[in-house]
Tab-separated table of C-alpha atoms in Angstrom:
chain	number	residue	atom	x	y	z
W	1	UNK	CA	0.000	0.000	0.000
W	2	UNK	CA	1.515	3.344	-0.960
W	3	UNK	CA	1.669	6.432	1.261
W	4	UNK	CA	-1.111	8.255	-0.601
W	5	UNK	CA	-3.526	5.364	-0.110
W	6	UNK	CA	-2.646	5.167	3.596
W	7	UNK	CA	-3.131	8.936	4.043
W	8	UNK	CA	-6.420	8.891	2.099
W	9	UNK	CA	-7.782	6.040	4.199
W	10	UNK	CA	-6.502	7.392	7.517
W	11	UNK	CA	-7.864	10.905	6.995
W	12	UNK	CA	-11.193	9.623	5.689
W	13	UNK	CA	-11.680	7.105	8.503
W	14	UNK	CA	-10.713	9.566	11.244
W	15	UNK	CA	-12.995	12.175	9.657
W	16	UNK	CA	-15.928	9.751	9.488
W	17	UNK	CA	-15.381	8.636	13.101
W	18	UNK	CA	-15.222	12.224	14.345
W	19	UNK	CA	-18.319	13.204	12.349
W	20	UNK	CA	-20.154	10.167	13.747
W	21	UNK	CA	-19.133	11.228	17.256
W	22	UNK	CA	-20.336	14.743	16.468
W	23	UNK	CA	-23.743	13.373	15.502
W	24	UNK	CA	-24.090	11.579	18.842
W	25	UNK	CA	-22.871	14.662	20.749
W	26	UNK	CA	-25.428	16.756	18.833
W	27	UNK	CA	-28.232	14.316	19.717
W	28	UNK	CA	-27.170	14.284	23.381
W	29	UNK	CA	-27.095	18.091	23.500
W	30	UNK	CA	-30.516	18.302	21.857
W	31	UNK	CA	-31.918	15.854	24.412
W	32	UNK	CA	-30.381	17.912	27.224
W	33	UNK	CA	-31.994	21.075	25.826
W	34	UNK	CA	-35.406	19.383	25.503
W	35	UNK	CA	-35.423	18.226	29.136
W	36	UNK	CA	-33.739	21.250	30.710
W	37	UNK	CA	-35.259	24.089	32.622
W	38	UNK	CA	-33.658	27.431	33.433
W	39	UNK	CA	-32.636	29.016	36.666
W	40	UNK	CA	-30.733	32.122	37.624
W	41	UNK	CA	-27.233	31.380	38.783
W	42	UNK	CA	-24.372	33.417	40.134
W	43	UNK	CA	-20.651	33.042	39.478
W	44	UNK	CA	-19.167	32.555	42.938
W	45	UNK	CA	-15.541	31.896	41.962
W	46	UNK	CA	-13.172	31.585	39.018
W	47	UNK	CA	-11.146	28.392	39.199
W	48	UNK	CA	-7.729	28.366	37.592
W	49	UNK	CA	-7.101	25.588	35.132
W	50	UNK	CA	-3.604	24.936	33.839
W	51	UNK	CA	-3.488	23.455	30.355
W	52	UNK	CA	-1.239	20.404	30.346
W	53	UNK	CA	-1.396	20.130	26.559
W	54	UNK	CA	-0.124	23.652	25.967
W	55	UNK	CA	3.611	24.139	25.639
W	56	UNK	CA	3.458	27.470	27.494
W	57	UNK	CA	1.470	25.949	30.396
W	58	UNK	CA	-1.080	28.785	30.182
W	59	UNK	CA	-3.762	29.382	32.782
W	60	UNK	CA	-7.453	29.609	31.956
W	61	UNK	CA	-10.430	30.259	34.207
W	62	UNK	CA	-13.587	28.200	34.730
W	63	UNK	CA	-16.555	29.772	36.448
W	64	UNK	CA	-17.910	28.077	39.568
W	65	UNK	CA	-21.657	28.722	39.554
W	66	UNK	CA	-24.287	28.396	42.270
W	67	UNK	CA	-28.020	28.231	41.638
W	68	UNK	CA	-31.123	27.021	43.443
W	69	UNK	CA	-32.992	24.259	41.647
W	70	UNK	CA	-36.790	24.107	41.653
W	71	UNK	CA	-36.961	21.948	44.811
W	72	UNK	CA	-34.984	24.601	46.706
W	73	UNK	CA	-31.636	22.784	46.854
W	74	UNK	CA	-28.485	24.865	46.356
W	75	UNK	CA	-26.405	23.409	43.547
W	76	UNK	CA	-22.836	24.318	42.631
W	77	UNK	CA	-21.130	23.294	39.412
W	78	UNK	CA	-17.991	24.160	37.539
W	79	UNK	CA	-18.407	25.038	33.890
W	80	UNK	CA	-16.733	22.642	31.479
W	81	UNK	CA	-15.410	25.567	29.424
W	82	UNK	CA	-12.551	27.812	30.423
W	83	UNK	CA	-10.963	30.896	28.906
W	84	UNK	CA	-8.297	33.533	29.397
W	85	UNK	CA	-9.291	36.254	29.969
W	86	UNK	CA	-12.225	34.896	31.985
W	87	UNK	CA	-15.595	34.972	30.191
W	88	UNK	CA	-17.375	35.794	33.468
W	89	UNK	CA	-16.572	37.659	36.665
W	90	UNK	CA	-17.282	36.785	40.278
W	91	UNK	CA	-20.731	38.013	41.256
W	92	UNK	CA	-22.057	37.961	37.680
W	93	UNK	CA	-25.545	36.557	37.242
W	94	UNK	CA	-25.863	33.874	34.568
W	95	UNK	CA	-28.720	31.859	33.156
W	96	UNK	CA	-28.320	28.167	33.939
W	97	UNK	CA	-29.807	25.171	32.130
W	98	UNK	CA	-30.285	21.954	34.069
W	99	UNK	CA	-32.259	18.737	33.947
W	100	UNK	CA	-34.500	18.483	37.043
W	101	UNK	CA	-33.647	14.755	37.232
W	102	UNK	CA	-29.911	15.520	37.536
W	103	UNK	CA	-29.386	19.175	38.484
W	104	UNK	CA	-25.661	18.655	39.114
W	105	UNK	CA	-25.117	18.337	35.350
W	106	UNK	CA	-25.986	21.974	34.725
W	107	UNK	CA	-24.548	24.270	32.082
W	108	UNK	CA	-24.331	28.005	31.677
W	109	UNK	CA	-26.737	29.033	28.942
W	110	UNK	CA	-24.298	30.232	26.305
W	111	UNK	CA	-23.357	29.056	22.824
W	112	UNK	CA	-19.921	27.698	23.670
W	113	UNK	CA	-21.005	26.067	26.944
W	114	UNK	CA	-23.732	24.187	25.109
W	115	UNK	CA	-22.435	23.709	21.567
W	116	UNK	CA	-18.648	24.102	21.984
W	117	UNK	CA	-17.823	20.375	21.956
W	118	UNK	CA	-20.071	19.702	18.978
W	119	UNK	CA	-18.568	22.639	17.081
W	120	UNK	CA	-14.930	21.713	17.771
W	121	UNK	CA	-15.234	17.960	17.125
W	122	UNK	CA	-17.422	18.568	14.061
W	123	UNK	CA	-14.985	21.077	12.573
W	124	UNK	CA	-11.984	18.794	13.096
W	125	UNK	CA	-13.939	15.835	11.675
W	126	UNK	CA	-14.978	17.849	8.639
W	127	UNK	CA	-11.389	18.969	7.987
W	128	UNK	CA	-10.107	15.389	8.213
W	129	UNK	CA	-12.874	14.128	5.943
W	130	UNK	CA	-12.305	16.880	3.360
W	131	UNK	CA	-8.558	16.211	3.319
W	132	UNK	CA	-9.172	12.462	2.842
W	133	UNK	CA	-11.762	13.073	0.116
W	134	UNK	CA	-9.493	15.606	-1.593
W	135	UNK	CA	-6.615	13.121	-1.671
W	136	UNK	CA	-8.993	10.534	-3.113
W	137	UNK	CA	-10.298	12.886	-5.818
W	138	UNK	CA	-6.892	14.381	-6.666
W	139	UNK	CA	-5.145	10.997	-6.736
W	140	UNK	CA	-7.940	9.465	-8.842
W	141	UNK	CA	-7.807	12.338	-11.353
W	142	UNK	CA	-4.018	12.206	-11.446
W	143	UNK	CA	-4.097	8.438	-12.085
W	144	UNK	CA	-6.644	8.726	-14.900
W	145	UNK	CA	-4.707	11.638	-16.436
W	146	UNK	CA	-1.496	9.602	-16.454
W	147	UNK	CA	-3.219	6.655	-18.165
W	148	UNK	CA	-4.345	8.759	-21.144
């Protein structure tokens, strides 16, 4: 098997797997949105998160949010998304989405908090798939051109 065929297959397969994962993440997020209710939350702290994958070991900040769910229980959760500079400040009021069956799995109501994973994985999957398909199309056209 030559290098072009390996690259074509690898990029295409990884792209298809990532796009399949994106579909399931999308469905899970949609289900979360269908079953969620809103509450007003408050950012009570900004937790430092050091990126181990970054070569500069940069620090980002995740908001720690407190809200009261419909039964009156105080719930605290840490957002799964972090940024530098921080996207929120301590004391800021935020809208929270949560499933009444599992209020600890809450999210801040914001595009990236809800759709960030789907967007990132989908974009990477699409790039891999396009590269694999492009190699396939280019290599196929090059092969047929050389035969004539």
